[in-house]
Coordinates of C-alpha atoms in Angstrom, one line a residue:
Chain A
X754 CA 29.7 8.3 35.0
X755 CA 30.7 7.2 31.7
X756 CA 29.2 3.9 32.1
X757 CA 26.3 5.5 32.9
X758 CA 25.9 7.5 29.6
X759 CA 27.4 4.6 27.3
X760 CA 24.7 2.3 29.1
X761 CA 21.7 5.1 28.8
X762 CA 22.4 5.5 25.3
X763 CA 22.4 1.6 24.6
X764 CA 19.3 1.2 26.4
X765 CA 17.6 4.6 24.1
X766 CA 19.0 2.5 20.7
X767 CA 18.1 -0.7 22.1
X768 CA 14.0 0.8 22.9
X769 CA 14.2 3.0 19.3
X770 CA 15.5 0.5 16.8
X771 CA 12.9 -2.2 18.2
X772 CA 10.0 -0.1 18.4
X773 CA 11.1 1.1 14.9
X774 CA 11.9 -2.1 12.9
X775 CA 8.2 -3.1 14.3
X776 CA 7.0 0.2 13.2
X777 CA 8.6 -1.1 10.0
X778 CA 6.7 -4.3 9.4
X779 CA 3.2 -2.5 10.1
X780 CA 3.9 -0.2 8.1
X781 CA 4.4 -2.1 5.1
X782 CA 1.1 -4.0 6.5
X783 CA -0.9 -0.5 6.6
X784 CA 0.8 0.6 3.3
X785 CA -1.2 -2.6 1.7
X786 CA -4.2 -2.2 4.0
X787 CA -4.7 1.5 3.0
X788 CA -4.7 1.0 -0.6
X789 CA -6.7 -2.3 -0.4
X790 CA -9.3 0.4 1.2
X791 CA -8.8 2.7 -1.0
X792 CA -9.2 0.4 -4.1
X793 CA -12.1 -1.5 -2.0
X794 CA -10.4 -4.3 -1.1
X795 CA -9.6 -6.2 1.5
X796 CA -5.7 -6.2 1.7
X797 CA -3.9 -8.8 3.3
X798 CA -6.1 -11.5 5.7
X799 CA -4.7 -14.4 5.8
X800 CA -1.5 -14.3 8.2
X801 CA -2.9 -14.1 11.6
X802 CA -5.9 -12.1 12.4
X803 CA -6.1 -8.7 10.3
X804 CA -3.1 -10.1 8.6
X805 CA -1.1 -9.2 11.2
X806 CA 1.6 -11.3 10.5
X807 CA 1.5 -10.6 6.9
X808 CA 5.1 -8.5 7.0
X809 CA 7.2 -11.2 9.3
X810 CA 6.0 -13.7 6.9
X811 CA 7.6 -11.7 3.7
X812 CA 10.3 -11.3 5.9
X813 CA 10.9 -14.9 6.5
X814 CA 10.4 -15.8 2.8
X815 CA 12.7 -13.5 1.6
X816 CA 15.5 -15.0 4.0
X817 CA 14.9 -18.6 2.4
X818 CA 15.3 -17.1 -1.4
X819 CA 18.3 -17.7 -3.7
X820 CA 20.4 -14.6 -3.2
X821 CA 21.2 -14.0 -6.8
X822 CA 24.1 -11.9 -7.6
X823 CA 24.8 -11.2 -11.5
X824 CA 28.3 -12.9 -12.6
X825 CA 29.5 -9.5 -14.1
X826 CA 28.6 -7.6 -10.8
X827 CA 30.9 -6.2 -8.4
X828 CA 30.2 -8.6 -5.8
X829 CA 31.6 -6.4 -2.7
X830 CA 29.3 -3.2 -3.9
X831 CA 26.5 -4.8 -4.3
X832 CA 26.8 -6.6 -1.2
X833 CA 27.3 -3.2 0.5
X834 CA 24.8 -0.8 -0.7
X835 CA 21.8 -2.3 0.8
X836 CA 23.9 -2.3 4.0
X837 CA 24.6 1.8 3.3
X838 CA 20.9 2.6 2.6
X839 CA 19.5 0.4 5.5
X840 CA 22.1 1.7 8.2
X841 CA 21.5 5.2 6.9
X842 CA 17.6 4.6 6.2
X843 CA 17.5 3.6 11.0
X844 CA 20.4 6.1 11.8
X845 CA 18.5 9.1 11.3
X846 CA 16.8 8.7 13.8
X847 CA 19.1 8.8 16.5
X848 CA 18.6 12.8 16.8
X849 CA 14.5 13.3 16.8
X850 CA 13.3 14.4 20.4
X851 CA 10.3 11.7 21.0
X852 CA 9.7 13.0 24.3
X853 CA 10.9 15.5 26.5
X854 CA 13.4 14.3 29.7
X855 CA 11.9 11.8 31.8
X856 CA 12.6 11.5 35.3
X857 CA 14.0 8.2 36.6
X858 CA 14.9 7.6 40.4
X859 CA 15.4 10.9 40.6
X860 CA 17.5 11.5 37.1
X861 CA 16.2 13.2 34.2
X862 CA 17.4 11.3 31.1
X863 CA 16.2 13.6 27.9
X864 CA 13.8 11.2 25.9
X865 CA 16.9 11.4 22.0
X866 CA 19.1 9.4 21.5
X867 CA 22.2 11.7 20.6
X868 CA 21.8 15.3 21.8
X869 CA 24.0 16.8 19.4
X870 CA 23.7 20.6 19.0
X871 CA 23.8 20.5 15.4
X872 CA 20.6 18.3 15.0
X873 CA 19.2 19.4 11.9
X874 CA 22.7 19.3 10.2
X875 CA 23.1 15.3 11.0
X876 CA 20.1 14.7 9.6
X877 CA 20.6 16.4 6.4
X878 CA 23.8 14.7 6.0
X879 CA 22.4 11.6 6.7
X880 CA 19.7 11.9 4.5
X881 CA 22.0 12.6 1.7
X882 CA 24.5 9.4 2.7
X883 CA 21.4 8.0 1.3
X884 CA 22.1 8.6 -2.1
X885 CA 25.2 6.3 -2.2
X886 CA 22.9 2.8 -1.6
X887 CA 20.8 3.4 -4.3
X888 CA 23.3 5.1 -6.5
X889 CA 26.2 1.9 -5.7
X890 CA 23.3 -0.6 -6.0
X891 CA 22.7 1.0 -9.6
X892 CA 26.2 1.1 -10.8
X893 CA 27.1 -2.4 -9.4
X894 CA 24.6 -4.2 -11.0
X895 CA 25.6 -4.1 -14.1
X896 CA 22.5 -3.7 -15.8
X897 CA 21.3 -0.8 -17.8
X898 CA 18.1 -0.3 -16.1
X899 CA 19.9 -0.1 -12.7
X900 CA 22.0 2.4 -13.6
X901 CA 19.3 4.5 -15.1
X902 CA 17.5 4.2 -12.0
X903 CA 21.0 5.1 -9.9
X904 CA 21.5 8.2 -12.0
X905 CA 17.8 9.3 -11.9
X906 CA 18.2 8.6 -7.8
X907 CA 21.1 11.1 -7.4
X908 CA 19.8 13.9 -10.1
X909 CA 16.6 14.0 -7.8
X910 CA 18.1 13.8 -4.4
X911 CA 20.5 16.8 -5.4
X912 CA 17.7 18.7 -6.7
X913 CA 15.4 18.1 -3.9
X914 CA 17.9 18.4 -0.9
X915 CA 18.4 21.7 -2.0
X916 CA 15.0 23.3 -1.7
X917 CA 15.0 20.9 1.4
X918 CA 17.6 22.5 3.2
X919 CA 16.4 26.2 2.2
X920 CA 13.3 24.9 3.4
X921 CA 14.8 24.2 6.6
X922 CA 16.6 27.5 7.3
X923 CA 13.4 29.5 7.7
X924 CA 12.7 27.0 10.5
X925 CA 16.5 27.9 11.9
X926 CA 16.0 31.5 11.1
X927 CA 12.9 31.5 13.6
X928 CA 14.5 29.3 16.1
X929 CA 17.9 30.4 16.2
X930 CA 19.3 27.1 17.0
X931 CA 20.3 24.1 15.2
X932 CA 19.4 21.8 18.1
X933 CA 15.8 19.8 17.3
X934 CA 14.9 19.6 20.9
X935 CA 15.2 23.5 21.3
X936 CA 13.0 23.1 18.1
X937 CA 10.1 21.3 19.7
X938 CA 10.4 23.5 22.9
X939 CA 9.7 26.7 21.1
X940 CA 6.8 25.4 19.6
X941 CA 5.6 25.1 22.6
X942 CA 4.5 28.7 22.7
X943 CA 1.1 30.3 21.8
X944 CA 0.8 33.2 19.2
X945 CA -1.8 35.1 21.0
X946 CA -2.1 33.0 23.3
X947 CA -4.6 30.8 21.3
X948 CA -3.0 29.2 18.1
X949 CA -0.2 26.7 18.8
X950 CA 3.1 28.2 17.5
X951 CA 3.7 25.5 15.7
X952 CA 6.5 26.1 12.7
X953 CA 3.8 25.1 10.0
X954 CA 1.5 28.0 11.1
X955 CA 5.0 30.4 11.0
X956 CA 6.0 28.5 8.0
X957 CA 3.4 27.8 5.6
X958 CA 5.0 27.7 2.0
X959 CA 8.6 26.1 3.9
X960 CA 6.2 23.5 5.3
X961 CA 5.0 22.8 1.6
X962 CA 8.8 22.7 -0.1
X963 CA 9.8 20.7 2.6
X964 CA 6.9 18.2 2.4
X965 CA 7.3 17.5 -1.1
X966 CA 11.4 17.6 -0.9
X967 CA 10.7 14.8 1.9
X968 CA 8.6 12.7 -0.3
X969 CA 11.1 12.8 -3.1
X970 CA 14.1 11.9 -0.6
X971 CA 12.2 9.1 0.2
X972 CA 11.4 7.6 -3.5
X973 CA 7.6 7.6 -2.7
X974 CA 5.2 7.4 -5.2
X975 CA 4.9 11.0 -7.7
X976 CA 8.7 11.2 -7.1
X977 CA 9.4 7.3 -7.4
X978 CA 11.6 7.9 -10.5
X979 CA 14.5 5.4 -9.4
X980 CA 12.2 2.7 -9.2
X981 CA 10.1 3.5 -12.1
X982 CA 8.7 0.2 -12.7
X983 CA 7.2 0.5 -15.9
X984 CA 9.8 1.9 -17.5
X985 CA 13.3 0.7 -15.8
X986 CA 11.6 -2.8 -14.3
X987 CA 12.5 -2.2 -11.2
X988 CA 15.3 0.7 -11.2
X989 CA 18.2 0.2 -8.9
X990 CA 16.8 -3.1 -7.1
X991 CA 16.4 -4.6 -10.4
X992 CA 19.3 -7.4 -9.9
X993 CA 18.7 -7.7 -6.5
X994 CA 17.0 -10.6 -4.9
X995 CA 16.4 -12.7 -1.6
X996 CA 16.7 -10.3 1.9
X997 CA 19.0 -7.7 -0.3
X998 CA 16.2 -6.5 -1.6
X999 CA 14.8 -7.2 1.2
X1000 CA 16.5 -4.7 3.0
X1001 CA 16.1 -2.1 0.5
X1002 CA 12.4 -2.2 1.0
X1003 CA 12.8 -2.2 4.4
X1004 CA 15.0 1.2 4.1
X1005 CA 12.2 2.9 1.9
X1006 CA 9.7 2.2 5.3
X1007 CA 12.8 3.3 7.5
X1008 CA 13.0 6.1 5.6
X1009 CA 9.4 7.0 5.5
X1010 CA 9.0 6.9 9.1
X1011 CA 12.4 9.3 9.7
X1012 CA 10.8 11.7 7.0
X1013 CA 7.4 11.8 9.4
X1014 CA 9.3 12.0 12.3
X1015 CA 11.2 15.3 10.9
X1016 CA 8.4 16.3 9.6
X1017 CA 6.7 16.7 12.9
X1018 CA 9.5 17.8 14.7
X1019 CA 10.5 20.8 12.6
X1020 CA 7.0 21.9 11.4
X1021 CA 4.1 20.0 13.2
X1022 CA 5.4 20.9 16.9
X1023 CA 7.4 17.6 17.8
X1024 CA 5.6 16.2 21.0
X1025 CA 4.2 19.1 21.4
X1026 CA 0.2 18.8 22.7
X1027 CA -1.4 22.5 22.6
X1028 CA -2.7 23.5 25.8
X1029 CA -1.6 20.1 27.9
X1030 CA 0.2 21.3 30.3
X1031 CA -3.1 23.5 32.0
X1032 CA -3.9 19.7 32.6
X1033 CA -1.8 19.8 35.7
X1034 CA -1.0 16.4 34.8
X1035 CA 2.1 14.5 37.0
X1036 CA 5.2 15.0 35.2
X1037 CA 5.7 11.3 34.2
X1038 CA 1.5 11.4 32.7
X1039 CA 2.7 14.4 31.0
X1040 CA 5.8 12.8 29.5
X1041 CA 3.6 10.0 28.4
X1042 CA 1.0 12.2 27.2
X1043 CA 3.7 14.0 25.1
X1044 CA 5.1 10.9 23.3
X1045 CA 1.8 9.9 22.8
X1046 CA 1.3 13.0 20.9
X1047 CA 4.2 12.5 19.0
X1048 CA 3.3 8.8 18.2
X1049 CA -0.2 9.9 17.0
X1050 CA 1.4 12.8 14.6
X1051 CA 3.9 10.7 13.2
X1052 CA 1.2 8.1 12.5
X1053 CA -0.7 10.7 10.9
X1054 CA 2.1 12.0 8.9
X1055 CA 2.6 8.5 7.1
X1056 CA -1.4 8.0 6.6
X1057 CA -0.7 11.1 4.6
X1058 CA 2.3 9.5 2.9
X1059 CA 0.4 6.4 2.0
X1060 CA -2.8 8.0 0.8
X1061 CA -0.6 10.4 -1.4
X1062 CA 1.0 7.6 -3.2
X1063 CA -2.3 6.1 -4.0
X1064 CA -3.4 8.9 -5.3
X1065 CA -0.7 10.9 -7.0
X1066 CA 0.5 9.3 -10.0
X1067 CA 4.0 9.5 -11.1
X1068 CA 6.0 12.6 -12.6
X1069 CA 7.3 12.9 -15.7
X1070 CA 11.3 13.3 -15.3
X1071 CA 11.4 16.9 -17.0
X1072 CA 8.4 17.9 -14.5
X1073 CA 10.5 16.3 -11.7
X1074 CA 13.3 18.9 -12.7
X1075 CA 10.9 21.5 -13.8
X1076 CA 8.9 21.1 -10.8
X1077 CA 12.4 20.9 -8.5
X1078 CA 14.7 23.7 -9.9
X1079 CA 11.9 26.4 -11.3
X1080 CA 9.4 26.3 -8.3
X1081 CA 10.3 24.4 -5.3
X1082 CA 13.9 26.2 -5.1
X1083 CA 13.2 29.8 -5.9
X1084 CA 9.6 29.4 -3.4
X1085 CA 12.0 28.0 -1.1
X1086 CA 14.6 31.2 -1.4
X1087 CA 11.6 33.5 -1.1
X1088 CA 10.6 32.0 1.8
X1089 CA 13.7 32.9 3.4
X1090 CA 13.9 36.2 2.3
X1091 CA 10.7 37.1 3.6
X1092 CA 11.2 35.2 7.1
X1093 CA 14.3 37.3 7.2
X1094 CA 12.6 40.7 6.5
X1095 CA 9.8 39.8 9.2
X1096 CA 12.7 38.7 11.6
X1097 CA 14.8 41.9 11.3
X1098 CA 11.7 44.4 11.1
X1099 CA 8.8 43.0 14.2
Chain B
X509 CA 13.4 12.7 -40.1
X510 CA 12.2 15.7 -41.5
X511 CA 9.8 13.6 -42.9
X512 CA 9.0 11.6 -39.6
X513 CA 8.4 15.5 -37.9
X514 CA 5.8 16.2 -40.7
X515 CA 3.9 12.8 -39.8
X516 CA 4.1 13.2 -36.3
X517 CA 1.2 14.0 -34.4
X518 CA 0.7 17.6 -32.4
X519 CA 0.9 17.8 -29.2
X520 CA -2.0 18.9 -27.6
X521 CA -0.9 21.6 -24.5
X522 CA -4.0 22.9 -22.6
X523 CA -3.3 26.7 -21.8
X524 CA -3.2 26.1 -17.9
X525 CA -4.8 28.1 -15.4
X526 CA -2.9 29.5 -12.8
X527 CA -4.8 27.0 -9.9
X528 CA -3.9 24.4 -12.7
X529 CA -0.5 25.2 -12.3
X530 CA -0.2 25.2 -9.1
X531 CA -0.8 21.3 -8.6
X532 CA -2.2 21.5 -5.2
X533 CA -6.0 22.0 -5.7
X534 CA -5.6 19.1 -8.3
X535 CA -3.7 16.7 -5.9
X536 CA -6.3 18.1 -2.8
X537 CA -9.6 17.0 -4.9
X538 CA -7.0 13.7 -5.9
X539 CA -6.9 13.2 -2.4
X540 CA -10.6 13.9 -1.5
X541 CA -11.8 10.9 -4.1
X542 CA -9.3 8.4 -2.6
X543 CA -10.3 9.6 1.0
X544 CA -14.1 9.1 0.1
X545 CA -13.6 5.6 -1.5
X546 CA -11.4 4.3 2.0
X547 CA -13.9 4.6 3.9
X548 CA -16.4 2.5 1.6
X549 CA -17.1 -0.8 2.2
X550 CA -15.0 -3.4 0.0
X551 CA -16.6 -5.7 -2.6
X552 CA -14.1 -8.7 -1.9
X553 CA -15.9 -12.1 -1.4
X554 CA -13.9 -14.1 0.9
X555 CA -14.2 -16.6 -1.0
X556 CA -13.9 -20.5 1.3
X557 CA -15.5 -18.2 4.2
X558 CA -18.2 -16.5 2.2
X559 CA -19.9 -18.0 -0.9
X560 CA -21.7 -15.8 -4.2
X561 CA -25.4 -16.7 -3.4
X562 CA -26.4 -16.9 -7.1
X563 CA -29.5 -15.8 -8.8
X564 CA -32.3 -18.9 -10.0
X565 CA -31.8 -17.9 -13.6
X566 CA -27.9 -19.0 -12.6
X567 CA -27.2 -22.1 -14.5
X568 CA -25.1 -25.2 -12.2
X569 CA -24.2 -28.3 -12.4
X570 CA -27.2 -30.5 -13.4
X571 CA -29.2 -32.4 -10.8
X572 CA -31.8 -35.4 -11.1
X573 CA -35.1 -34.0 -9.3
X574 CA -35.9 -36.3 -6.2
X575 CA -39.5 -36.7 -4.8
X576 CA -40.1 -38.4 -2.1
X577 CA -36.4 -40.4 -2.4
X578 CA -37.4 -41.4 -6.1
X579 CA -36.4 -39.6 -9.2
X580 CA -39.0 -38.0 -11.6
X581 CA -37.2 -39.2 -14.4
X582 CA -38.8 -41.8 -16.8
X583 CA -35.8 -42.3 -18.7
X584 CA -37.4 -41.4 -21.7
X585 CA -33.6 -40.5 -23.2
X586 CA -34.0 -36.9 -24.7
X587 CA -31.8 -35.8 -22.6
X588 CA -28.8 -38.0 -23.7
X589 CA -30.1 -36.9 -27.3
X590 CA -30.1 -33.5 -27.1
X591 CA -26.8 -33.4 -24.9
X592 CA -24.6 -31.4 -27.3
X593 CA -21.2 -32.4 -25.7
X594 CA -22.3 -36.4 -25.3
X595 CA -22.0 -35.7 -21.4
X596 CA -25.3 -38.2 -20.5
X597 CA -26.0 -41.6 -20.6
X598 CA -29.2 -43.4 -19.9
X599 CA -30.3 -47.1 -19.5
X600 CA -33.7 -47.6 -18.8
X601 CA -35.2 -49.8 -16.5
X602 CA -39.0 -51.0 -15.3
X603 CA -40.8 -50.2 -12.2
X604 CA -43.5 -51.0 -10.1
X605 CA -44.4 -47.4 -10.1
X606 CA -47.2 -45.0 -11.7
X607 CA -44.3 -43.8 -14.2
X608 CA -43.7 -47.7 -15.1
X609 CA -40.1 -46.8 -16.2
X610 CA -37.2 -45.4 -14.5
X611 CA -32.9 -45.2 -15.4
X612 CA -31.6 -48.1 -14.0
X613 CA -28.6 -45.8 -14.9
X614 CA -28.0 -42.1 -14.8
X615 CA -24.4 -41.0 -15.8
X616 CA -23.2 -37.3 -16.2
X617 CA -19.6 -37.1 -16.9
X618 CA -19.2 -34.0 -15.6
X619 CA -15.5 -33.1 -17.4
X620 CA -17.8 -33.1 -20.6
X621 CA -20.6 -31.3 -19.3
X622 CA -20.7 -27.8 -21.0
X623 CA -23.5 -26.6 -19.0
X624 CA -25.5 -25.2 -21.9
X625 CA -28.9 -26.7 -19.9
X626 CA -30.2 -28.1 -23.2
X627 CA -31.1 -31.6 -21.3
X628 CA -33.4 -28.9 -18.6
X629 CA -34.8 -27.5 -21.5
X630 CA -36.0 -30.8 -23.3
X631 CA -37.0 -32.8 -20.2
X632 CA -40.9 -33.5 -20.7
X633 CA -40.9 -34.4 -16.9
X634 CA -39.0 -31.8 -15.4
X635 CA -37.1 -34.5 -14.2
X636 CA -33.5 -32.8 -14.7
X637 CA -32.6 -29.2 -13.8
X638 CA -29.6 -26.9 -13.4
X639 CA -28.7 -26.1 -10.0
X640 CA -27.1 -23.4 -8.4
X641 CA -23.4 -25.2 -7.6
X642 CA -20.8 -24.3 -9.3
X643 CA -17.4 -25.9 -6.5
X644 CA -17.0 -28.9 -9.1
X645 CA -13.5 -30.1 -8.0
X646 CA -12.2 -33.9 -9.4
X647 CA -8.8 -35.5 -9.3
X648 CA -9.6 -38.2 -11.8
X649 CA -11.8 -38.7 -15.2
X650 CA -13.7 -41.5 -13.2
X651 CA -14.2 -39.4 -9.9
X652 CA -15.8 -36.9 -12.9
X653 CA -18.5 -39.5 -13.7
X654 CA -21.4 -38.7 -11.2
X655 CA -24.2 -41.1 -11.2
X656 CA -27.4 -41.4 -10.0
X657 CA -26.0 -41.4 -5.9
X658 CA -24.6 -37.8 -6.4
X659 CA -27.0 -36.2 -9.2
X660 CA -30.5 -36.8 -7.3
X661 CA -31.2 -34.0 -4.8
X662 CA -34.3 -33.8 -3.0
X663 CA -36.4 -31.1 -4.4
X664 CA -36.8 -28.8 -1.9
X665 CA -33.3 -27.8 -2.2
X666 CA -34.0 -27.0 -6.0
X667 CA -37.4 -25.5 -5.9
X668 CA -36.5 -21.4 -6.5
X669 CA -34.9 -23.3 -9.5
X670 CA -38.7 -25.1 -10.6
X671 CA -40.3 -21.8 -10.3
X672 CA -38.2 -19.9 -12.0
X673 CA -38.6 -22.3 -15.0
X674 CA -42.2 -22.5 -14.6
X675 CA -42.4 -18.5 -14.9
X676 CA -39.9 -17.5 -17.6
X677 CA -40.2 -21.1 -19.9

């Protein structure tokens, strides 16, 4: 029995970290294909056809490249912070439902990786492990840019994970469960029997914090402060070189994809399709179906990630502060205060 | 300091409104341009694949105008005169021919060549013309000396050239 579960779980990591280091590598690919579009380009073409292999190209170069370490850096840190924000950047992922169970000679294996009852918790303690690569990879480089960008890193994930988490309890408050597939299952409801009870219906302004908290966990573009390149060259990656850097710019992807992913899952109804099961679809279509669904959302949440940082430009650092400590936390508080009072009085 | 405050110029704060302030119907309308311009067709030439086609008053690498395998030119020399950067050489030669003489030698070094299209402009005979190529790629000064072999081009290939000059000369 044992076996069975160690063996289940290997094969669930083994399917999620391929299809997601994949993910990874078109996703860089779409991020330079969207903006060449947007800027009326063409974007990458020349590595296979549509520049397909554009990514595993990069890749490949960046193995070959001098690894350059600084001789006044502390070689064992910055060794291991791209390690700590890669490892952290794919582990995330090991609690978002991408399916619901799926039925296998007769044994219904539930389509997450760990089904931990305190979901939403791991992930906002993952999230903040984050913090540590970049804030390591700043402080041992040596170099005052790095450092900058470390600090600026750690301000903004402190001030962000806080509305992010508030955020996150008006979605708790309505569930009543920490567990992320219990989540997704209650969306699953109508309100009225017409509109999808999706969470961002129930939770308009927490949808909104936790959107823009997401976008500055990740570093993307009007919260890309640590990175900064105009002003701190290239923040905390600044000394960093060959597949190390490599690997941080694989995280931010990584990271992009787990921010969709929870995205959809708390607020946009997980693999939730409205009005699919009067289909009377077999259960195994219907399990496809639903993963589908989720596949198509999460796609659509990083369109919306990658056409925001072409069009947004970046923050100021007082408006960052401004923007996280005087609106997002107290809309974020008021949001649970008034999902309370609705909760307590319906 | 004090001093430096006085110098320093004002900033200039906008009294926001409260949509302003709000961010989102500026980042939605943000979002709306970059939305419209994705889905417009890009203006990248790819370039080895697809070529510029270029307009007749576009001014090429020269070319020696060639009837009928011969070329017009009666190696009159003006050419080679006028030729700011020294780029042409002429030797003249007889012929059997109606025009009596013809280059026994026609050298463009092409590394001098400024096109400035003087020699088009001088040429009694309309003999030499700018064309519309512009992939001029040597490895060597003496591959950049073209002679009579790789200037003369047959002139239908050059004619949208001709009658552009005859119109706008």
């Amino acid at each position: 029995m044992t076996a069975d579960i160690i063996i289940e779980a290997l094969v669930k990591i083994g399917l999620v970290l391929t299809i997601n280091l994949t993910l990874v590598a078109y996703l860089v690919l779409a991020e330079r294909k969207v903006s060449a579009f947007i800027q009326n380009r063409l974007g990458p073409n020349r590595v296979g056809p549509w520049g397909m292999f554009q990514s595993f190209a990069d890749v490949g170069k960046l193995f070959f490249k001098e690894d350059i370490v600084p001789a006044a850096a502390n070689k064992f840190v910055h060794t291991l912070a791209p390690l700590i924000s890669i490892s952290v950047a794919i582990s995330t992922f090991a609690v978002i439902p991408f399916g619901n169970t799926i039925a296998i000679n007769g044994q219904e294996y539930k389509l997450m990786i760990g089904d931990v009852n305190i979901g939403i918790l791991f992930i906002l303690a993952l999230t903040s492990l984050g913090v540590y690569g970049i804030v390591l990879a700043g402080w041992s480089s040596n170099n005052k840019y790095s450092l900058l960008g470390g600090l600026r890193a750690s301000a903004q994930m402190i001030s962000y994970e806080l509305s992010m988490g508030l955020s996150v309890i008006g979605v708790i408050l309505i569930a009543g469960t920490l567990q992320l597939d219990k989540i997704v299952v209650q969306q699953g409801e109508y309100l009225w029997g017409v509109i999808p009870a999706w969470n961002i219906v129930l939770q308009p302004i927490g949808f909104i914090t936790f959107l823009i908290a997401s976008f500055a966990e990740t570093n993307r573009l009007p919260f890309d402060l640590p990175e900064a390149e105009p002003e701190l060259v290239g923040g905390y990656h600044t000394e960093y070189s060959g597949m190390k850097f490599g690997l941080f710019f694989l995280a931010e992807y990584a990271n992009m994809i787990t921010a969709s992913a929870v995205i959809v899952t708390l607020y946009l109804g997980g693999w939730q399709f409205p009005f699919l099961e009067y289909l009377g679809l077999s259960p195994l279509v219907m399990t496809l179906a639903q993963m589908g669904a989720f596949a198509v959302k999460v796609a659509l949440a990083l369109f919306f990630f990658i056409v925001v940082r072409w069009t947004v430009p970046r923050f100021r650092y007082d408006q960052l502060m401004d923007l996280g400590w005087k609106v997002m936390l107290p809309l974020a508080l008021a949001n649970i205060v008034v999902t309370g009072f609705f909760l307590l009085f319906r | 300091m004090e001093k430096f405050l006085e110098k320093s110029i004002p900033v200039r704060r906008k009294n926001l409104t409260f949509w302003q302030k709000l961010y989102i119907p500026a980042i939605l309308s943000g979002l709306k341009i970059t939305m419209t311009e994705f889905f417009k067709p890009s203006v990248t030439i790819r370039y080895p694949e697809e070529r510029t086609v270029m307009p007749e008053s576009f001014r090429g690498r020269p070319v020696l105008v060639a009837e009928n395998g011969t070329e017009r030119c009666v190696a009159c020399g003006l050419c080679a005169r006028v030729c700011p950067a020294l780029a042409i050489e002429v030797q003249a030669g007889e012929t059997e021919l109606g025009k009596e003489r013809y280059p026994e030698r026609f050298e463009i070094n092409m590394v001098r060549c400024i096109f400035c299209g003087f020699c088009e402009e001088v040429c009694p005979e309309e003999a030499i013309i700018m064309s519309q190529e512009y992939e001029l790629v040597f490895t060597s000064q003496k591959e950049a000396l073209f002679g009579k072999d790789k200037l003369m081009k047959p002139i239908e290939e050059v004619q949208t050239r001709l009658d552009f000059l005859r119109k706008n000369r």
